[in-house]
Short mmCIF file of C-alpha atoms and ligand atoms in Angstrom, two decimals:
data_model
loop_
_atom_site.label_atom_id
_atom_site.label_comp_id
_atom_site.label_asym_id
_atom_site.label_seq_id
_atom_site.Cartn_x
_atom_site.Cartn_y
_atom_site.Cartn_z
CA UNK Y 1 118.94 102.71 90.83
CA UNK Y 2 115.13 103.06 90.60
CA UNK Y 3 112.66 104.50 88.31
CA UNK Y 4 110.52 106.66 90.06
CA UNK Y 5 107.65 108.14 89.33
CA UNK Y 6 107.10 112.22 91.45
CA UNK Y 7 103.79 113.70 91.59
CA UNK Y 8 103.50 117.83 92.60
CA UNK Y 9 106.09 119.90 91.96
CA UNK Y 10 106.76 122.83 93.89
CA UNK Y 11 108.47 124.58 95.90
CA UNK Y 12 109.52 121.89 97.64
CA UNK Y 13 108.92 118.81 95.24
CA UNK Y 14 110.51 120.37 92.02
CA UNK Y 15 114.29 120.00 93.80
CA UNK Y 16 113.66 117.22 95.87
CA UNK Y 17 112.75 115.34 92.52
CA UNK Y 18 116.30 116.69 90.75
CA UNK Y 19 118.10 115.46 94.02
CA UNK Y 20 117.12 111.82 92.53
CA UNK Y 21 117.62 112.36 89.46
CA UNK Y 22 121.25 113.93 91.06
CA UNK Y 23 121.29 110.18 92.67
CA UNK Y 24 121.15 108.34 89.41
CA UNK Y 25 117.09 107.40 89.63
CA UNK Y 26 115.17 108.05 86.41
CA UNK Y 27 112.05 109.95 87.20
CA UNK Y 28 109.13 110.19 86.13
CA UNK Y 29 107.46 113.50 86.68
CA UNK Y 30 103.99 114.79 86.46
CA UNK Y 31 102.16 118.21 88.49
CA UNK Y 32 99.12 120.11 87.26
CA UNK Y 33 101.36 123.17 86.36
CA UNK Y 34 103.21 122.90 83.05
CA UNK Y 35 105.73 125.70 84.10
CA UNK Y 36 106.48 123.20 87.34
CA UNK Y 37 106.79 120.34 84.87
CA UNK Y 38 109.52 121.69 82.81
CA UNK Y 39 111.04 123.16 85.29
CA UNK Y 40 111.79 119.45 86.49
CA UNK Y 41 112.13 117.96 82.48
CA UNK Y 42 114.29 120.26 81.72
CA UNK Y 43 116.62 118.71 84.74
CA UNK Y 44 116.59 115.14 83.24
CA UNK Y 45 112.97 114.00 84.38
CA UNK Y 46 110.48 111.89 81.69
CA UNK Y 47 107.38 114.03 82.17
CA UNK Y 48 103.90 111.90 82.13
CA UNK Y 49 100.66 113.05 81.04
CA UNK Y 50 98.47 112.46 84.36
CA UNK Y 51 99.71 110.99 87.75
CA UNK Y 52 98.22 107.56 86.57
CA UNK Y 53 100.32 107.72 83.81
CA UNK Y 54 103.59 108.38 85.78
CA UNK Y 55 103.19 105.27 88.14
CA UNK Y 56 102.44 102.63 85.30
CA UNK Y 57 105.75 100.14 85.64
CA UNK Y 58 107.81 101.90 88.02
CA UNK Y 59 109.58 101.01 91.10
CA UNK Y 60 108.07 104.01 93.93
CA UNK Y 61 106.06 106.86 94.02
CA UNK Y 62 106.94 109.79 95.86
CA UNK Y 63 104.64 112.51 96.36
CA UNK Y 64 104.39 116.52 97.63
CA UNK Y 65 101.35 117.91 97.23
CA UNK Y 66 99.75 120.69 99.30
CA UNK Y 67 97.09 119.30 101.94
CA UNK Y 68 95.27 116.15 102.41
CA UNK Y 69 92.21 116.20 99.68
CA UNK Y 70 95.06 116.49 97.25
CA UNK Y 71 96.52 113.33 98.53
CA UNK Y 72 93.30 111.64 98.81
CA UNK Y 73 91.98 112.70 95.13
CA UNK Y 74 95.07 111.44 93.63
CA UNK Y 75 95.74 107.64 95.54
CA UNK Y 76 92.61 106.76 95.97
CA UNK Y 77 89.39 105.64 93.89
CA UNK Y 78 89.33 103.82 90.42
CA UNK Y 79 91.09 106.08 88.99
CA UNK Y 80 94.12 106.69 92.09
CA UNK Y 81 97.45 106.03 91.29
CA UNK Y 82 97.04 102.80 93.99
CA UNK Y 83 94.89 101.17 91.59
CA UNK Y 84 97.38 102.41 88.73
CA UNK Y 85 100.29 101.10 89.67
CA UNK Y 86 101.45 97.30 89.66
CA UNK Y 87 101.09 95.30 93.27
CA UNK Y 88 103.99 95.75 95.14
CA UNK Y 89 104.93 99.39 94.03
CA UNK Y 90 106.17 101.47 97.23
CA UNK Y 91 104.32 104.62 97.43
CA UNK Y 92 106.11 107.76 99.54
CA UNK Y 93 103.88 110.84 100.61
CA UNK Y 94 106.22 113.33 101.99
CA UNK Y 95 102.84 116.42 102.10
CA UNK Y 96 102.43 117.99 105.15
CA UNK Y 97 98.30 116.24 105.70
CA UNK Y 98 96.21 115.30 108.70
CA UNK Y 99 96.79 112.25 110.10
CA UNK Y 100 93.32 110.69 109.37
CA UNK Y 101 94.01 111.01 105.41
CA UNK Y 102 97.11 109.35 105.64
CA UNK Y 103 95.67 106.83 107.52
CA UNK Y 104 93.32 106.24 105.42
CA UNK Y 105 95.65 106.21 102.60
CA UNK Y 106 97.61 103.44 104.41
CA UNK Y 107 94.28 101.29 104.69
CA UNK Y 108 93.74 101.68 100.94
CA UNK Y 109 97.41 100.88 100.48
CA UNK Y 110 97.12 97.75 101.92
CA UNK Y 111 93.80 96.65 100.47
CA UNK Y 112 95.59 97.39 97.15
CA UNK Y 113 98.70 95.29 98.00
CA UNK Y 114 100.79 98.27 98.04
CA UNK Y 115 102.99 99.74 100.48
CA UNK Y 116 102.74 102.97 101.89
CA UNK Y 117 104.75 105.28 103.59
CA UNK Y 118 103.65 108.76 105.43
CA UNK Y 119 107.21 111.12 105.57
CA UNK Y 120 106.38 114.51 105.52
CA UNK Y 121 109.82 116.54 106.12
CA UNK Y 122 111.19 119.08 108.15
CA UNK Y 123 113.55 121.84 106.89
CA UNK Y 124 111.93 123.56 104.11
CA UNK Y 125 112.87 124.80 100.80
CA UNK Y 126 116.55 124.75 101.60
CA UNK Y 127 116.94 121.97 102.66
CA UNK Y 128 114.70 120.73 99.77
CA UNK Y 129 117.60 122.23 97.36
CA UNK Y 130 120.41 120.79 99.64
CA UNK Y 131 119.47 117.47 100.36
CA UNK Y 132 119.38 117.93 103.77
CA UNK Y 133 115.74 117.16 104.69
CA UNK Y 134 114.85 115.26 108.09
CA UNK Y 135 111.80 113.02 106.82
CA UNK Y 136 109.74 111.74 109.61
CA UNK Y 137 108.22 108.63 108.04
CA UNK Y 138 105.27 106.17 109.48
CA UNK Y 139 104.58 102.47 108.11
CA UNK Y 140 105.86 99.23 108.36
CA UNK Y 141 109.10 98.21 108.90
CA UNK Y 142 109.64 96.61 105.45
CA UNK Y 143 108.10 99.90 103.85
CA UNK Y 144 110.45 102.19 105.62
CA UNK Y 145 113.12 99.70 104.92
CA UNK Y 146 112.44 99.98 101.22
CA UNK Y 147 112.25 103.64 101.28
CA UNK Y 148 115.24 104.12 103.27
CA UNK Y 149 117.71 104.58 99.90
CA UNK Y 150 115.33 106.85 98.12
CA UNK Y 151 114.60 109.06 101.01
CA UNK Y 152 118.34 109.16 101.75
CA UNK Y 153 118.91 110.92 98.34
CA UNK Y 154 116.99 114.25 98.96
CA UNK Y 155 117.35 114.73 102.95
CA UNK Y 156 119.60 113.45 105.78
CA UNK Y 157 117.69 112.55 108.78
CA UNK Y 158 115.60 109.72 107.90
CA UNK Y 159 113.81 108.46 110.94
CA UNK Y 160 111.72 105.53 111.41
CA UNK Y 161 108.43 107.21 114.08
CA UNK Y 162 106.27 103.77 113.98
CA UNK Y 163 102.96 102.89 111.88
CA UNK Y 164 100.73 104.28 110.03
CA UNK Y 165 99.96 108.04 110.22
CA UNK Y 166 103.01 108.64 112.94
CA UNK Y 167 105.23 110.68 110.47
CA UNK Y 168 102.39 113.41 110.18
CA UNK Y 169 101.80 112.78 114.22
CA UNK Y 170 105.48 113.40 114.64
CA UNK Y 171 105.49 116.77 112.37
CA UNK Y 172 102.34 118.46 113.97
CA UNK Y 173 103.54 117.71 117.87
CA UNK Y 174 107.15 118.81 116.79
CA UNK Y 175 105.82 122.27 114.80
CA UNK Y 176 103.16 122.59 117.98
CA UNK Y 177 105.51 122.77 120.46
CA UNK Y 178 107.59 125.19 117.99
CA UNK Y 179 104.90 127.20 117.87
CA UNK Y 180 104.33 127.57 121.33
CA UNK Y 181 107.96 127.86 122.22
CA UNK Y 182 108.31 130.74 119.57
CA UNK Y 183 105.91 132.76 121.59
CA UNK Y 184 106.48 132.03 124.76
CA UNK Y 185 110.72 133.44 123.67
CA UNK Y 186 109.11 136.74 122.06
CA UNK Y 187 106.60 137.03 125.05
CA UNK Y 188 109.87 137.04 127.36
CA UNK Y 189 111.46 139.84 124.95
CA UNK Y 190 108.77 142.09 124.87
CA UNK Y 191 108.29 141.85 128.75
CA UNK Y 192 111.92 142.53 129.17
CA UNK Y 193 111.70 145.77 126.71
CA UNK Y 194 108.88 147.13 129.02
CA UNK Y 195 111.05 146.20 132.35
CA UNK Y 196 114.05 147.64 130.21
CA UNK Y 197 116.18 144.80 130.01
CA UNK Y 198 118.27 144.52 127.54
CA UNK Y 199 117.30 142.35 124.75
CA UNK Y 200 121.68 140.57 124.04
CA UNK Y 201 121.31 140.57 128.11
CA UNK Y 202 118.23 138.65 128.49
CA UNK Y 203 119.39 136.06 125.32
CA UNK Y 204 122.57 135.67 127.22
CA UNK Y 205 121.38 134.52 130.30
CA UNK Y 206 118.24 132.58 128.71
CA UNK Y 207 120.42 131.10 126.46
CA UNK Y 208 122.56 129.19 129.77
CA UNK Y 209 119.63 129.06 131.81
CA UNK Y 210 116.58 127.09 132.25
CA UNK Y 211 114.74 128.92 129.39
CA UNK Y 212 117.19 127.76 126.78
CA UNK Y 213 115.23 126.05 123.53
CA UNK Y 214 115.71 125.96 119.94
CA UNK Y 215 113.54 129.13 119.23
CA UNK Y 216 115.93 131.12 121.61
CA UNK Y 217 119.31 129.78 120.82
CA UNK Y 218 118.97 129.12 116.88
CA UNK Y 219 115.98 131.11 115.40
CA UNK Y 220 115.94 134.08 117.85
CA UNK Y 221 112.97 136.60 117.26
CA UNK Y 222 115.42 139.46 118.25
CA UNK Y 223 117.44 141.31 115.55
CA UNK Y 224 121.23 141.15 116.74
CA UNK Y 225 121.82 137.40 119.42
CA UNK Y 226 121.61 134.82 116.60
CA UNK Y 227 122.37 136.08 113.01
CA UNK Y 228 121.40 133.67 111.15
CA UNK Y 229 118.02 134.37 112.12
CA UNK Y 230 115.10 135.76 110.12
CA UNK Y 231 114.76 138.53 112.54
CA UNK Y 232 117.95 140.59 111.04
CA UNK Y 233 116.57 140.08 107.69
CA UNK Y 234 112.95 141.80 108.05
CA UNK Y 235 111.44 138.72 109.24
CA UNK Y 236 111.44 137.31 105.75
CA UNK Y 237 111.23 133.34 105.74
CA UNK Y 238 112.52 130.79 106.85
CA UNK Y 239 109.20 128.87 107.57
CA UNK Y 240 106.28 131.43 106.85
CA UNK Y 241 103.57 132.39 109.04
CA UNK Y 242 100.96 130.43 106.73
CA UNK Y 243 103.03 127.27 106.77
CA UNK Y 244 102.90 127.20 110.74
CA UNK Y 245 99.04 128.08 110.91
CA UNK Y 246 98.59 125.08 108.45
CA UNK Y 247 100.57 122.77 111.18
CA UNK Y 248 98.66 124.09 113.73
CA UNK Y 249 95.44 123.69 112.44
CA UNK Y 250 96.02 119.84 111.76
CA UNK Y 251 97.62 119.70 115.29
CA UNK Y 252 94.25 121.32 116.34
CA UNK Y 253 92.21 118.57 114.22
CA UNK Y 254 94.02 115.80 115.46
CA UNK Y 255 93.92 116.65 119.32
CA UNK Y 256 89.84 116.89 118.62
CA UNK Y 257 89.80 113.34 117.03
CA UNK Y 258 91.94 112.21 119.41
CA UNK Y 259 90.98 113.57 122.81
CA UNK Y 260 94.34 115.00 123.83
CA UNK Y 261 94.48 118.42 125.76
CA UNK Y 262 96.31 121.42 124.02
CA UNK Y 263 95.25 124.30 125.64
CA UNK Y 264 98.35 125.93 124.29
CA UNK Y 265 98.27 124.58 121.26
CA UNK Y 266 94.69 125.92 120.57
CA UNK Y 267 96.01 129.57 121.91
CA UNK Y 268 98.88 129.44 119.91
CA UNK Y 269 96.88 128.93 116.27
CA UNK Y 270 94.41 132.07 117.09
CA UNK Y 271 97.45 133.74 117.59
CA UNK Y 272 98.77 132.63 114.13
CA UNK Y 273 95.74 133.00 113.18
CA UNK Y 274 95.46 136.83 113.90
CA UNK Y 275 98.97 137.30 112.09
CA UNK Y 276 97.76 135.54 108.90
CA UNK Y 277 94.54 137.59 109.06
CA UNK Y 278 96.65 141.29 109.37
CA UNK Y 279 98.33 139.94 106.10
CA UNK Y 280 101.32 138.96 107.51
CA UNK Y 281 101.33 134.93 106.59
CA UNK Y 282 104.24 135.40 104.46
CA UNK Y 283 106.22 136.50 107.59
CA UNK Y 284 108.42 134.22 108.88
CA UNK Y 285 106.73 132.65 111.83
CA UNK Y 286 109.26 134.18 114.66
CA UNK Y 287 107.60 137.43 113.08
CA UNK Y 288 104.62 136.90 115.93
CA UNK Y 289 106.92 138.74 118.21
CA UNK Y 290 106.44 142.18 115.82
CA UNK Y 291 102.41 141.28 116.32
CA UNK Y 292 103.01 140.82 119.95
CA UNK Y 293 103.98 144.25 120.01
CA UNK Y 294 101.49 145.77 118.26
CA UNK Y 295 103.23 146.18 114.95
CA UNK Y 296 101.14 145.50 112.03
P1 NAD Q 1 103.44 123.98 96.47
O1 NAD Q 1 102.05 124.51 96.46
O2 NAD Q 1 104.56 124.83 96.02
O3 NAD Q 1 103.49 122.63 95.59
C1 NAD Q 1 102.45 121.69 95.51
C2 NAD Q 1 102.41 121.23 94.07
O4 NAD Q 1 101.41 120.19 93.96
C3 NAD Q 1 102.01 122.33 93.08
O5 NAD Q 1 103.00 122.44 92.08
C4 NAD Q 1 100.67 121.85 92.52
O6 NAD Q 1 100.47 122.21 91.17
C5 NAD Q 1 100.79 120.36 92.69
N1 NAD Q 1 99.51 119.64 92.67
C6 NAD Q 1 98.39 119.92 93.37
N2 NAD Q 1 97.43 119.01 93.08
C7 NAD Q 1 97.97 118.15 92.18
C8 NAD Q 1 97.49 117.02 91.49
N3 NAD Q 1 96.23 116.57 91.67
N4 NAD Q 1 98.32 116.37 90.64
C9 NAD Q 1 99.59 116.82 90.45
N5 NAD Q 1 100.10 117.89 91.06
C10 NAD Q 1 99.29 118.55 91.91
O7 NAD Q 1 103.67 123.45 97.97
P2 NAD Q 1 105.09 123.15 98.66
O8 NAD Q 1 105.58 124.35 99.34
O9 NAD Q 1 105.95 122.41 97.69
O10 NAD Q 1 104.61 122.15 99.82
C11 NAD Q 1 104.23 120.81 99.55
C12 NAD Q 1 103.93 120.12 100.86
O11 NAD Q 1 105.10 120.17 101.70
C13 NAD Q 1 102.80 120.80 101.68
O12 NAD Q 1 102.03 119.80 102.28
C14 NAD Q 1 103.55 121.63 102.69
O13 NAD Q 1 102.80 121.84 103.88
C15 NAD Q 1 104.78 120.76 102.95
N6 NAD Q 1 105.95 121.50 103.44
C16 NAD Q 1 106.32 122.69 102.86
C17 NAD Q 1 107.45 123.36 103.32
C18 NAD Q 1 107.88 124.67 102.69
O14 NAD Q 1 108.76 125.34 103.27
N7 NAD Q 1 107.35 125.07 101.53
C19 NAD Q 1 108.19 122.83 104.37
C20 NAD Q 1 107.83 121.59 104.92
C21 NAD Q 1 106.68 120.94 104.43
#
């Protein structure tokens, strides 16, 4: 077992840090909040005064913090928890960040002698409690390979996407397309309310026809067809409205840098855009069929 320094947490990071300590790691824990802290302590986790504190002599860092000037103010610089830490530690961010920062975090990581991996996760703050996360992680093939174990103790899909920076490519082009395929499902429901087709009718033939997808089939913006859904529970989330415009928006940064064409997936941020702006962010994201139909 490893001693393991985490750094930010929240919603998500506060149980995927007890899911190693569940494991048998020690861990070392440090966030700005003191409730968040505790919270973690109180679990079985050595708290640390600062993040350079936490990664002094241990084996990997892993952390969750919100966007990617967090990441960047706390690896890099003189005082960044690269330079902190002895050569060789492995360093895990699992944020949700644009793929420039954590490519620039894998430069620095490598100047430092470090290794770095980018795995930010898919499943949210149930599977964060569970275990079950899918972790989507970019770097080298001895990084990943040293991560592997540590990664396997807080989620259960832990996929190797390529180098540096492809675990945040592979999260924005995956939450894109969800994006996109959330609205095109709700724009087919609220046509077929208007042509008065019946919404169970419409999922039932979708659902074995050529339409079928994930949004349809296992998050369906309907009340009634899928019941797990957040639709029979007021639309509450689930994977907020807010959470998906921040995807989108470093989808959005990332096709600019990189030249790619997504005319969709520029239509589909305004349109999470416009949600977040009528004060519904905290929606679950399939919510966008309620502001398709004029419901504020
Ligand atoms: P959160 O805001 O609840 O937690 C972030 C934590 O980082 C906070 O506790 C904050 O105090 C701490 N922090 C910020 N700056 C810090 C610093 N300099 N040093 C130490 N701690 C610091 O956010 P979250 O919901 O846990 O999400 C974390 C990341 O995971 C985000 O990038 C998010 O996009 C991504 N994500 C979230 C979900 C979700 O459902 N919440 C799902 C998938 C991915």
């Amino acid at each position: 077992m490893s001693t393991i320094a985490f750094i930010g947490l929240g919603h998500m990071g506060g149980p995927m840090a007890k899911n190693l300590l569940k494991a048998g790691h020690q861990v070392i824990a440090f966030d700005l909040v003191e409730a968040s802290l505790k919270d973690v302590v109180q679990a079985g986790a050595k708290a640390a005064a600062s993040a350079h504190h936490a990664v002094k002599g241990v084996d990997a860092v892993v952390t969750m913090l919100p966007a990617g000037q967090h990441v960047r103010a706390v690896y890099l610089g003189a005082i960044g928890i690269l330079a902190a830490a002895a050569k060789g530690t492995l360093f895990i961010d699992s944020s949700t960040i644009d793929v420039d920062s954590a490519r620039s975090v894998h430069t620095a990581a490598a100047e430092a002698g470090q290794e770095f991996v980018d795995a930010p996760v898919s499943g949210g703050t149930a599977g964060a409690a569970a275990g079950t996360l899918t972790f989507m992680s970019g770097g080298s093939d001895s990084a990943f390979a040293r991560a592997k174990p540590i990664l396997s103790a807080m989620g259960k899909n832990i996929v190797h996407a390529g180098g540096a920076g492809t675990g945040q490519a592979a999260k924005i082009c995956n939450n894109m397309l969800l994006a996109i395929s959330m609205i095109g499902v709700s724009e087919a429901f609220v046509l077929a309310e208007k042509l008065g087709l019946d919404a169970q009718r419409l999922f039932d033939i979708a659902s074995t026809s050529s339409g079928q997808c994930w949004s349809l089939t296992s998050y369906c913006p309907v009340p009634g067809p899928v019941p797990a859904s957040p639709a029979n529970r007021d639309y509450k989330p689930g994977f907020a409205a807010s959470l998906m415009l921040k995807d989108l928006k470093l989808s959005q940064a990332a096709a600019q840098g990189s030249g790619a064409a997504t005319p969709l997936g520029a239509h589909a941020t305004q349109l999470y855009a416009l949600m977040d702006a009528a004060g519904k962010g905290g929606d679950d994201f399939s919510g966008i069929i309620r502001f398709l139909k004029g419901i504020r």
